[in-house]
Short mmCIF file of C-alpha atoms in Angstrom, two decimals:
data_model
loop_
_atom_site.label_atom_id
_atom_site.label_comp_id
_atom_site.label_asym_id
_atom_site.label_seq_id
_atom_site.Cartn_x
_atom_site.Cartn_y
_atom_site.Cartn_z
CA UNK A 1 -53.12 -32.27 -13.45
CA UNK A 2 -50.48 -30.26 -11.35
CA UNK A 3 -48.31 -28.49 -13.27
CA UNK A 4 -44.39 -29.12 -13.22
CA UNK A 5 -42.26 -26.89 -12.24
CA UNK A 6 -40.36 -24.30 -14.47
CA UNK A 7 -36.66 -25.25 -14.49
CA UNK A 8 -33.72 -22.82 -15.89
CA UNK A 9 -30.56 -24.27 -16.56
CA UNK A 10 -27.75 -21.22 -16.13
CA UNK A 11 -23.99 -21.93 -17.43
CA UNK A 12 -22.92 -18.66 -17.22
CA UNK A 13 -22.30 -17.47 -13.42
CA UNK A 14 -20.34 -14.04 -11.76
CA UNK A 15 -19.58 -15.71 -8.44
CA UNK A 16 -20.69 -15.93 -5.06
CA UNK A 17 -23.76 -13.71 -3.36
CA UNK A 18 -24.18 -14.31 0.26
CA UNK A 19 -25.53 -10.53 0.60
CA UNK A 20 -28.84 -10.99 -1.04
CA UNK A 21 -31.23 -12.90 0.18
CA UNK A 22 -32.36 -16.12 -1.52
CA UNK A 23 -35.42 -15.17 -3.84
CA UNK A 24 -34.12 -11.95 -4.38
CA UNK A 25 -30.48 -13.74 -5.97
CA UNK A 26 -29.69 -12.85 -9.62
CA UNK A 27 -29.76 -16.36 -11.73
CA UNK A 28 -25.83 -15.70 -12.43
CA UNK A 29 -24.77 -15.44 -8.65
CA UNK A 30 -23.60 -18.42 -6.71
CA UNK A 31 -25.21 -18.68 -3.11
CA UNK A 32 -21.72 -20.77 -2.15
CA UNK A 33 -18.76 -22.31 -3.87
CA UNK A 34 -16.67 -25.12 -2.11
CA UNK A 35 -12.89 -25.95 -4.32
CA UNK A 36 -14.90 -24.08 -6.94
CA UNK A 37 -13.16 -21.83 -10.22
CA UNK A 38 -15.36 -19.23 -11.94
CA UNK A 39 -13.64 -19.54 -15.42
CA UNK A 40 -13.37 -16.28 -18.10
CA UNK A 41 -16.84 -17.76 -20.08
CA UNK A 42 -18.16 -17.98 -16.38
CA UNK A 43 -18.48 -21.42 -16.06
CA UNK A 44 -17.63 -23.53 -12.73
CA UNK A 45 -15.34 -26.04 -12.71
CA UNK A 46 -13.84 -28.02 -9.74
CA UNK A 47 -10.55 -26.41 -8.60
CA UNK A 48 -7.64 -28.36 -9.11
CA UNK A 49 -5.80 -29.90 -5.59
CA UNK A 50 -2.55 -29.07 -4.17
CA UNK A 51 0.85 -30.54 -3.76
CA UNK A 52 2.97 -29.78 -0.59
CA UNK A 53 6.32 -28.53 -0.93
CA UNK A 54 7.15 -28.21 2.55
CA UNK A 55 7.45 -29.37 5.80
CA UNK A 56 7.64 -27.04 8.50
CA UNK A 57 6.48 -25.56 12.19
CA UNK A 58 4.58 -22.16 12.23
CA UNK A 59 5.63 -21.17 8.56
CA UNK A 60 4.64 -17.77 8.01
CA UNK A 61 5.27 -14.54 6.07
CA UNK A 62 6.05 -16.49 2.42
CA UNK A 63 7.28 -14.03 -0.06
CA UNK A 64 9.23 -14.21 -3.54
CA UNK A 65 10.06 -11.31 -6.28
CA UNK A 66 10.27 -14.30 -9.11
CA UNK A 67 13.79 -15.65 -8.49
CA UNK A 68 14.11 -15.25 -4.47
CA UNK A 69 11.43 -17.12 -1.91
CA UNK A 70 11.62 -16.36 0.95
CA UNK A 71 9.99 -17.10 4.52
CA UNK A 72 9.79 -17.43 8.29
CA UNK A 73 9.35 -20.49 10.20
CA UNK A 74 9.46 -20.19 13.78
CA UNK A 75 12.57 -17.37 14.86
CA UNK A 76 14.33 -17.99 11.57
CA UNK A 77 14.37 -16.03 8.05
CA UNK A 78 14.93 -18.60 5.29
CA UNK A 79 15.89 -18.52 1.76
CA UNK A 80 13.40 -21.30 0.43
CA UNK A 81 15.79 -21.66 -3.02
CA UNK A 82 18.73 -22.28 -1.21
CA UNK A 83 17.26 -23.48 2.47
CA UNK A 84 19.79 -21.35 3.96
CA UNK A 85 19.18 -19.34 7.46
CA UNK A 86 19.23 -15.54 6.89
CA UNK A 87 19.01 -15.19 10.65
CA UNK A 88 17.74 -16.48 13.82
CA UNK A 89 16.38 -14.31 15.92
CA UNK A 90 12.61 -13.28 14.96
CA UNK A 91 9.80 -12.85 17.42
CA UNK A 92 7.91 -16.70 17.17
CA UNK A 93 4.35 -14.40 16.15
CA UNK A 94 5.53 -11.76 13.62
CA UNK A 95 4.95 -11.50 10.51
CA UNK A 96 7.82 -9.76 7.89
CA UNK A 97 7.34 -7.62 5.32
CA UNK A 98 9.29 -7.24 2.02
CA UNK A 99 9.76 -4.80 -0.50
CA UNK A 100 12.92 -5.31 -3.99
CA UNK A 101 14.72 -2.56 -4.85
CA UNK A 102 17.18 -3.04 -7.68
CA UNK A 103 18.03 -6.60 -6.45
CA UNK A 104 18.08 -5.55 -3.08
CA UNK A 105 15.44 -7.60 -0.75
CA UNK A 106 14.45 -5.10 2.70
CA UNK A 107 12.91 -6.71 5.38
CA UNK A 108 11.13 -6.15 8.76
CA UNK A 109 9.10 -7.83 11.20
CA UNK A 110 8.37 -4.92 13.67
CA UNK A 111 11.12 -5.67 15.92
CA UNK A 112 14.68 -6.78 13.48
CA UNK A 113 14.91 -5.51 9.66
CA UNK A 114 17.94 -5.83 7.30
CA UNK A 115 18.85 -5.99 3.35
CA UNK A 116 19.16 -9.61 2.02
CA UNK A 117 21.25 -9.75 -1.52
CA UNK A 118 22.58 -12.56 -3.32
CA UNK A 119 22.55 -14.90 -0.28
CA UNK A 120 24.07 -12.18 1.91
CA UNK A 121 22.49 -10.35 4.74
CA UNK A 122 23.54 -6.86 5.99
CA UNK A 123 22.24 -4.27 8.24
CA UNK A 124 19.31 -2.05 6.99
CA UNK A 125 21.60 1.19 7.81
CA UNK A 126 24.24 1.18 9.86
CA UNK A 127 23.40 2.08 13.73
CA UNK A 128 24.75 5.18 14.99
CA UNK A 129 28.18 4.91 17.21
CA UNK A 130 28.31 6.20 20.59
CA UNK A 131 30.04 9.72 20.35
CA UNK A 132 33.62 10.10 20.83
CA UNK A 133 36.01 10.70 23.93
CA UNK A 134 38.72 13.76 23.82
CA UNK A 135 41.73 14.36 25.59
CA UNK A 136 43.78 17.62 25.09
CA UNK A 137 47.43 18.19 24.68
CA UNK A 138 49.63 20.64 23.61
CA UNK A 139 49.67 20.92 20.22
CA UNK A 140 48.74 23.17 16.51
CA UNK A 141 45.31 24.04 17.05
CA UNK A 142 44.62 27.50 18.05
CA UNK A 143 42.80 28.55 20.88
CA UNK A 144 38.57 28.11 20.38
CA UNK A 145 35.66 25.62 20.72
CA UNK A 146 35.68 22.42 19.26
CA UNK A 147 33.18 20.00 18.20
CA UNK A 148 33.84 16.36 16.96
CA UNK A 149 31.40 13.50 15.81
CA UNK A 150 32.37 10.10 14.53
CA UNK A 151 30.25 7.84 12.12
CA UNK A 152 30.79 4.16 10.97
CA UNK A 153 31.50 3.13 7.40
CA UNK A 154 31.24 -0.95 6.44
CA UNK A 155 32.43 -2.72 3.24
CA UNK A 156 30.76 -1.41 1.14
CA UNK A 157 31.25 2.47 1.87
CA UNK A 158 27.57 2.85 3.61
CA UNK A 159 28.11 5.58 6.10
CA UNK A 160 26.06 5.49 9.17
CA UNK A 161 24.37 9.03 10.78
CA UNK A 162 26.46 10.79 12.95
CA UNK A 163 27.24 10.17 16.61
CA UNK A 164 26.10 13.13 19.14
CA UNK A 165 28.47 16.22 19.34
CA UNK A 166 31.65 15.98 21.74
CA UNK A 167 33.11 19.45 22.53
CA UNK A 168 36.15 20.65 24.04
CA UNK A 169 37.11 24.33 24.73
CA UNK A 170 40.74 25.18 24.90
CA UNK A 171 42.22 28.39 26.00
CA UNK A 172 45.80 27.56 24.31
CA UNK A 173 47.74 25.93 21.20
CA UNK A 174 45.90 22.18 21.96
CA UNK A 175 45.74 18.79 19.82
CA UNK A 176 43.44 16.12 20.64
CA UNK A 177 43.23 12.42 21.00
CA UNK A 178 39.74 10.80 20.35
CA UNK A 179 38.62 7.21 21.29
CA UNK A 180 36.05 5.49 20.76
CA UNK A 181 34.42 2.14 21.47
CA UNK A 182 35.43 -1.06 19.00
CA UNK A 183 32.14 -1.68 16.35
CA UNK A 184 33.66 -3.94 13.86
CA UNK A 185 33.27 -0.68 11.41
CA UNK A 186 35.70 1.91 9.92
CA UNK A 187 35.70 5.26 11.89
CA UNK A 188 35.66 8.83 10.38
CA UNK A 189 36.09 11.36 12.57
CA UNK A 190 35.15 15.04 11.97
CA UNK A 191 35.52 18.43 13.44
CA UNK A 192 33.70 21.81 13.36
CA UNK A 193 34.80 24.99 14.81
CA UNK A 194 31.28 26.72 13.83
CA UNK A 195 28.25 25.08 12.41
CA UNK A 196 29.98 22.77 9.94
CA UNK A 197 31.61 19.48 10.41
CA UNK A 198 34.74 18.51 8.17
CA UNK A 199 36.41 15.36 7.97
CA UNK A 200 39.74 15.07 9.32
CA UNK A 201 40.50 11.14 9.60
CA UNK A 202 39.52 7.69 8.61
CA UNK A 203 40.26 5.25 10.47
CA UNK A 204 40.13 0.85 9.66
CA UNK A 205 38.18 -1.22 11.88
CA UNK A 206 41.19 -2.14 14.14
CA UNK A 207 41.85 0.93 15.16
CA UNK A 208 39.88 2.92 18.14
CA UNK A 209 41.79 5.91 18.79
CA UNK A 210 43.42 9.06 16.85
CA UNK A 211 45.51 12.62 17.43
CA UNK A 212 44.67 15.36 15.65
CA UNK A 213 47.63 17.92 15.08
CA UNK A 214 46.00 20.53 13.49
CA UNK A 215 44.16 19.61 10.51
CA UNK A 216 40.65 21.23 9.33
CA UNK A 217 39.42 18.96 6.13
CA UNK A 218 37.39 20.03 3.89
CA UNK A 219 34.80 16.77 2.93
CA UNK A 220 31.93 18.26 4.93
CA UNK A 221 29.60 16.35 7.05
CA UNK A 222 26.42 14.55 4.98
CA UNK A 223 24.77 12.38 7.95
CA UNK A 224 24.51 14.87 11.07
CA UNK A 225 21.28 13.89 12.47
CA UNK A 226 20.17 10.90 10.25
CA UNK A 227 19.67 7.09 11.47
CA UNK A 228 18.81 3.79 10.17
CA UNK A 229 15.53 2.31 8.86
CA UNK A 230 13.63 1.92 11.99
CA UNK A 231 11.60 -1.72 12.46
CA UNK A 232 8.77 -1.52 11.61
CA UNK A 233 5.31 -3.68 10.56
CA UNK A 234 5.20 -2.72 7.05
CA UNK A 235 7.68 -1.45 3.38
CA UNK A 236 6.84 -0.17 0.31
CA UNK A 237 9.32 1.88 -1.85
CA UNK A 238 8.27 4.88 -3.79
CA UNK A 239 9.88 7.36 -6.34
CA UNK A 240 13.53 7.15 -4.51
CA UNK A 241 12.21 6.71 -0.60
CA UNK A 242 12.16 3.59 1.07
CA UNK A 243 8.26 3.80 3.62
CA UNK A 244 8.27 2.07 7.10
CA UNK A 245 5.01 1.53 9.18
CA UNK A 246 5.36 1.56 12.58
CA UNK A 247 2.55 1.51 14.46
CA UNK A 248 0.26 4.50 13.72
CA UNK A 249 3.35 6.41 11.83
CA UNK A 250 4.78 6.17 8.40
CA UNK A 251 8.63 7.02 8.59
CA UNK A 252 10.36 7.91 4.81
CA UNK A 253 14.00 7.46 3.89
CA UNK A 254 15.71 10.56 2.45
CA UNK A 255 15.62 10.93 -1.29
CA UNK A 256 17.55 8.38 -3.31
CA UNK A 257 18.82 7.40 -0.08
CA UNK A 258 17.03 4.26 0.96
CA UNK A 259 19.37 3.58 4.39
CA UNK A 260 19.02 7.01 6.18
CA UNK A 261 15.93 8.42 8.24
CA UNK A 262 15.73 11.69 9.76
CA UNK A 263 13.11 10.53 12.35
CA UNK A 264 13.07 14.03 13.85
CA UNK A 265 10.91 15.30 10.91
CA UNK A 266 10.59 12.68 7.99
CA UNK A 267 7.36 10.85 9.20
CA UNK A 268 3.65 11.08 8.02
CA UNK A 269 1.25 10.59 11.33
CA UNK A 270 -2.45 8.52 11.42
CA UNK A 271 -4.81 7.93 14.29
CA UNK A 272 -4.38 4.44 14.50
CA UNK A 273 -2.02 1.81 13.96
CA UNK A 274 -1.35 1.34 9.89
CA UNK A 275 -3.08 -1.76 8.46
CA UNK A 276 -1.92 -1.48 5.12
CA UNK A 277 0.76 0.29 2.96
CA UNK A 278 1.28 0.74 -0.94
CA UNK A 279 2.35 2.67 -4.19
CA UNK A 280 1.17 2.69 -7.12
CA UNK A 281 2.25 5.15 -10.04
CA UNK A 282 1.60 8.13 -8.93
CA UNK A 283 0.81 8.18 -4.88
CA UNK A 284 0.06 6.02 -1.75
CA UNK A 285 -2.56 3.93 -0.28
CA UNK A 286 -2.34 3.68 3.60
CA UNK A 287 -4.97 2.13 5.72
CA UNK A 288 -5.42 2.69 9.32
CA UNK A 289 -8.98 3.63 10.59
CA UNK A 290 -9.62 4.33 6.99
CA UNK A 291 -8.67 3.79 3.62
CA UNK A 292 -6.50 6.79 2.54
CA UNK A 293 -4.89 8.25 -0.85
CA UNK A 294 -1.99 9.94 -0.83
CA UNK A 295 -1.33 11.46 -4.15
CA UNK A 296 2.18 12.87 -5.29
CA UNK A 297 5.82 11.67 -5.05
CA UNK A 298 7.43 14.23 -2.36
CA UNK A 299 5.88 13.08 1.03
CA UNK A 300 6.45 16.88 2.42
CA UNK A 301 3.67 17.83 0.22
CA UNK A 302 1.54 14.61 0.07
CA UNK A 303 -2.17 15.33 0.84
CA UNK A 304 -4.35 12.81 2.83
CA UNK A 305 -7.45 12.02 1.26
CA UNK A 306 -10.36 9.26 2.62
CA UNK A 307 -11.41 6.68 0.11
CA UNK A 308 -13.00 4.72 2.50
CA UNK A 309 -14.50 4.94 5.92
CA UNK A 310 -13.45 1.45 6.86
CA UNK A 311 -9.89 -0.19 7.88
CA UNK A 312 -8.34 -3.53 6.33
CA UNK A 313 -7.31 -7.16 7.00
CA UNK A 314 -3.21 -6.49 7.76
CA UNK A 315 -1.34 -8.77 5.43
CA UNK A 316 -3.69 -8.78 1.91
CA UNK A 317 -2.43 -6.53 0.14
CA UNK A 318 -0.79 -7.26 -3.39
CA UNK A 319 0.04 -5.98 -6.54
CA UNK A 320 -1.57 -6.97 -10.24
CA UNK A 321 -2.34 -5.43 -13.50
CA UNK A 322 -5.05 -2.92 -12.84
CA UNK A 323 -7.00 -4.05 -15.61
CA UNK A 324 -8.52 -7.07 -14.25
CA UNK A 325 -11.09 -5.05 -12.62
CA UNK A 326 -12.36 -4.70 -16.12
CA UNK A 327 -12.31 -1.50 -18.64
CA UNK A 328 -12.27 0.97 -15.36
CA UNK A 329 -8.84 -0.49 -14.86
CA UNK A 330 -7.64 -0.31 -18.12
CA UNK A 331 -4.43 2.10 -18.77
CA UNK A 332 -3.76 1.89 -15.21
CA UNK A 333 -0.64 -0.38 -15.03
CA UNK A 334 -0.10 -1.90 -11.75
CA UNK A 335 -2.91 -1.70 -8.92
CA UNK A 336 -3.21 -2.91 -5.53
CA UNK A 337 -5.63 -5.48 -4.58
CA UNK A 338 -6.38 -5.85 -0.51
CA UNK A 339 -8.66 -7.59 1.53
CA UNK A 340 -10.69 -4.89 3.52
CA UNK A 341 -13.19 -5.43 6.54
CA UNK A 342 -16.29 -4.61 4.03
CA UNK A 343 -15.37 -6.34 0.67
CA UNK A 344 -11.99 -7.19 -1.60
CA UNK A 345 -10.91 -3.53 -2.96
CA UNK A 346 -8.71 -2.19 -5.51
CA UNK A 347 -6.42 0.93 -5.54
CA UNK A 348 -4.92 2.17 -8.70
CA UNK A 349 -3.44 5.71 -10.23
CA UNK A 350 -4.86 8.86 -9.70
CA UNK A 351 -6.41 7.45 -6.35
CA UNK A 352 -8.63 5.31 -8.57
CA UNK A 353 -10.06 3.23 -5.63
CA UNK A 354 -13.27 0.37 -5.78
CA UNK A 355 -14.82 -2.21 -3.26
CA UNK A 356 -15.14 -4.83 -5.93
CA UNK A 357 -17.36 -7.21 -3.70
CA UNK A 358 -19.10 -4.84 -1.20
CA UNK A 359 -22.41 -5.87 -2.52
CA UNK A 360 -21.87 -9.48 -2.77
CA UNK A 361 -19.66 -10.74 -0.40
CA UNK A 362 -19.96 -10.92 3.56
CA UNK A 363 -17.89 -12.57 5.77
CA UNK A 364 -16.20 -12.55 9.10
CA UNK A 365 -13.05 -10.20 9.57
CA UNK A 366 -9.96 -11.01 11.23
CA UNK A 367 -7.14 -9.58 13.24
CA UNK A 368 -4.52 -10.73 9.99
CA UNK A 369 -4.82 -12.67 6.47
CA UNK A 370 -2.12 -13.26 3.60
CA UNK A 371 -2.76 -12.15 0.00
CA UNK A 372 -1.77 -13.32 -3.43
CA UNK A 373 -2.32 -12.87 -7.29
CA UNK A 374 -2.90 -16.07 -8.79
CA UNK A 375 -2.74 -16.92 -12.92
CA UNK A 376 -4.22 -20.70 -13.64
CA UNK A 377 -5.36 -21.47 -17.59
CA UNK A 378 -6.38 -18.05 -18.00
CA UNK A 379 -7.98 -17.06 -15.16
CA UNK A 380 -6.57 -14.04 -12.94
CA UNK A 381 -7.86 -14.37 -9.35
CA UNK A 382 -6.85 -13.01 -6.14
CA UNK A 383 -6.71 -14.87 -3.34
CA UNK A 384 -7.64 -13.62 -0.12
CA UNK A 385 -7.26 -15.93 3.08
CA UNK A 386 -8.18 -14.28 6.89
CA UNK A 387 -7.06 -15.69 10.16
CA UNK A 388 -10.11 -16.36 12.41
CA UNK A 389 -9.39 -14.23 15.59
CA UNK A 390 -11.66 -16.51 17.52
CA UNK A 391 -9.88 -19.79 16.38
CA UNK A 392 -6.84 -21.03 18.34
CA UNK A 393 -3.37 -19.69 16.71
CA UNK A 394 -2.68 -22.58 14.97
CA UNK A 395 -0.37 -21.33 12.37
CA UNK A 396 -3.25 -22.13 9.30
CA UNK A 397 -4.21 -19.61 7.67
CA UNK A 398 -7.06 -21.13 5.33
CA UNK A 399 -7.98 -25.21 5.84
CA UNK A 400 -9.48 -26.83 2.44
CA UNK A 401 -12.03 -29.94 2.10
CA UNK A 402 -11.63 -32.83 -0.49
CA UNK A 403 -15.76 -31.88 -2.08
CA UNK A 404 -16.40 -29.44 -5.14
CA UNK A 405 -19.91 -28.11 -5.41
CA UNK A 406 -21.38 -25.41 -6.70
CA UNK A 407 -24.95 -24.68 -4.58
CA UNK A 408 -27.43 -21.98 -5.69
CA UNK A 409 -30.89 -21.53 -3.50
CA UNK A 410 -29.87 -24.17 -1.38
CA UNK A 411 -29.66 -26.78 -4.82
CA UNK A 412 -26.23 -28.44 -5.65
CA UNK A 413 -26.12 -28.01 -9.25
#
C-alpha cells in the first residue's frame, strides 16, 4: 500500500523568500504573496482594497507632514487640502522633494524650489540683485576709494546676499548717486572704505536711486558673498542647516540660517550623482555609488564613512520609529527606511545601518520608486514601490490585481 504523503500545516509565516531555492525554503517563508498582509502573530490575511481619492494626469511627488498634502500633477504644485495651485511652472518629469521646518514647507524639484506656509508661497532666499551704478558729484566725502553693494529685503525682513562690489575712486570732496534696477524688493545700500561694508540707506520698493552726502553707518554687512538655496533633487534639515542635493554635491545652509548658502565653500562632494539624503539624531545618510554615514552635526568636520558598497532606488526613503526592526532598533528614535538596489535597509543613530531583506528578497531595480510608512490594525509596514525602467513612462508607479493568495513551493495555500 503506497504510503501518503506527510503534510505540515504552518500558520505562522516571516514573509516572502524568492532567494532560496525551493527545497531549500524555511517552512515560515512565503515563495510569493499577491494583495497579501503578514500580520504581528504572522498570519496571512488578504489585504484590504483601495478607494480613489483623485483624479488626475501624471500625479507625482505626493507628500504631507500630517496637516499639509501636497503634490505635483503635470507643471503644477498643489495643495491637495485646499486644491489650490502653489505654482505652475515645474518640469512635466520631476519629481519634488520636501522637508518641514517649524511650519515652514521647502521644496525643490531640481530646477524651481521655494517655502510654502499657510497657503502662501515665497522664494527659498531671495536672489542676489545686480550690483549698483555710481555717479560722482561734488559733495562731503573725502578724497579715497569707495566700495558699495546693494542687497534686497522682502516683507518679511529676509535679506538677500550681497550684490558684487561697485567702486569708485575720487581724488576730491565727492558724493554719490547709486541706481539700481527695479526688483519689487526694498534696497539697502552699503559702503566700505577698507574691508568692511556699513549700511548707509534703506530704501522701499518704489524707489531705485539714492545720494549719499557723506554718511559712514555703522550696521555692518552680514550677507557679502552668500546666495539662495540652490535647486536641487533632494532636502533634509539637520541641527540648524537646511541640505540640498544637486547632482553629485551636497550644498548646506549657514547655521540657523536656513535661506543663505555660501556655495563657494559650504558643500560636501561624492563621485556620483546623490540617490538618497537623510538625518537621523546624530548624523547623515547619503547614497550615491554607496551607502554612506556621516556622523556629527557641523558638516566642516563630518567624516564619510561606507556602510554599503551598493547605491539606492531615488525616491524610497522615509522616516519611522527605529524600533520596528526589532530589539536592534530599540532606543533609537526615528530611523530611515529606503529601498536600496540589494534589499529594503534601515539607517538609524550612531550609523546603525542593516539590509533587512538582503537574504530574502530579489527583485528588479529601477531608475526611481516612492516610499512610505504605513500603520493598518497593528501592523507597521513599509511600502516600497519601483518604477520599471524598461516599462513605458506611464505615470504608475505600482499596478495591483483583484486575487489574494498566498503560494509556498509552487502550492496556493
Amino acid at each position: 500500500m503506497p504510503q501518503r504523503p506527510r503534510q505540515s500545516i504552518h500558520n505562522q509565516f516571516t514573509g516572502i523568500n524568492n532567494v532560496l531555492s525551493a527545497e531549500r525554503l524555511p517552512h515560515q517563508a512565503l515563495r510569493g504573496a499577491v494583495n497579501v498582509d503578514i500580520d504581528q502573530t504572522g498570519r496571512p490575511r488578504r489585504r484590504k482594497g483601495f478607494t480613489p481619492v483623485l483624479a488626475g494626469t501624471n500625479v507625482r511627488s505626493i507628500w504631507s507632514n500630517g496637516s499639509t498634502m501636497l503634490y505635483a500633477e503635470g507643471n503644477e504644485l498643489k495643495d491637495f487640502g485646499t486644491s489650490a495651485v502653489i505654482r505652475s511652472d515645474l518640469q512635466l518629469d520631476s519629481r519634488v522633494s520636501y522637508v518641514d521646518v517649524a511650519g515652514q514647507i521647502y521644496y525643490t524639484d531640481g530646477t524651481i524650489s521655494g517655502v510654502y506656509t499657510n497657503g502662501t508661497n515665497r522664494a527659498f532666499g531671495l536672489p542676489r540683485p545686480s550690483p549698483p551704478r555710481v555717479s560722482v558729484i561734488s559733495g562731503a566725502y573725502a578724497p579715497a576709494a569707495y566700495q558699495f553693494v546693494i542687497t534686497s529685503v522682502d516683507a518679511f525682513g529676509r535679506e538677500s546676499g550681497a550684490s558684487s562690489v561697485t567702486t569708485a575712486s575720487v581724488p576730491t570732496d565727492s558724493s554719490f548717486i547709486l541706481s539700481w534696477a527695479p526688483s519689487g524688493y526694498a534696497t539697502r545700500v552699503y559702503l566700505s572704505t577698507g574691508s568692511m561694508f556699513y549700511q548707509v540707506a534703506e530704501e522701499p520698493s518704489t524707489v531705485t536711486t539714492v545720494t549719499l552726502s557723506g554718511t559712514i553707518g555703522s550696521t555692518p554687512l552680514r550677507m557679502q558673498f552668500l546666495s539662495p538655496a540652490p535647486a536641487g533633487q533632494f532636502l533634509t534639515y539637520h541641527y540648524g542647516r537646511l541640505y540640498v542635493a544637486s547632482g553629485s554635491v551636497l550644498w548646506y545652509s549657514e547655521p540657523g540660517d536656513l535661506e543663505h548658502f555660501r556655495l563657494s565653500s559650504n558643500f560636501l562632494s561624492f563621485e556620483t550623482d546623490i540617490k538618497l539624503v537623510g538625518n537621523v539624531l546624530n548624523g547623515l545618510f547619503v547614497v550615491a555609488d554607496k551607502t554612506y554615514w556621516l556622523p556629527g552635526t557641523d558638516p566642516a568636520n563630518m567624516q564619510r564613512l561606507e556602510k554599503a558598497p551598493y547605491s539606492a532606488i531615488p525616491g524610497t526613503m522615509v522616516k519611522a520609529p527605529a524600533g520596528l526592526i526589532g530589539a536592534q532598533g530599540e532606543g533609537f528614535g526615528e530611523g530611515l527606511f529606503w529601498t536600496s538596489e540589494r534589499g529594503i535597509c534601515f539607517g538609524g543613530q550612531d550609523g546603525l545601518f542593516k539590509n533587512l531583506t538582503e537574504r530574502a528578497l530579489s527583485y528588479a531595480p529601477g531608475e526611481s520608486g516612492a516610499g512610505l510608512f504605513r500603520q493598518e490594525e497593528g501592523m507597521n509596514q513599509y511600502v516600497g514601490l519601483i518604477k520599471d525602467s524598461n516599462q513605458p513612462d506611464t505615470g504608475m508607479y505600482a499596478t495591483d490585481t483583484a486575487v489574494a493568495q498566498v503560494v509556498r513551493n509552487g502550492i496556493v495555500v
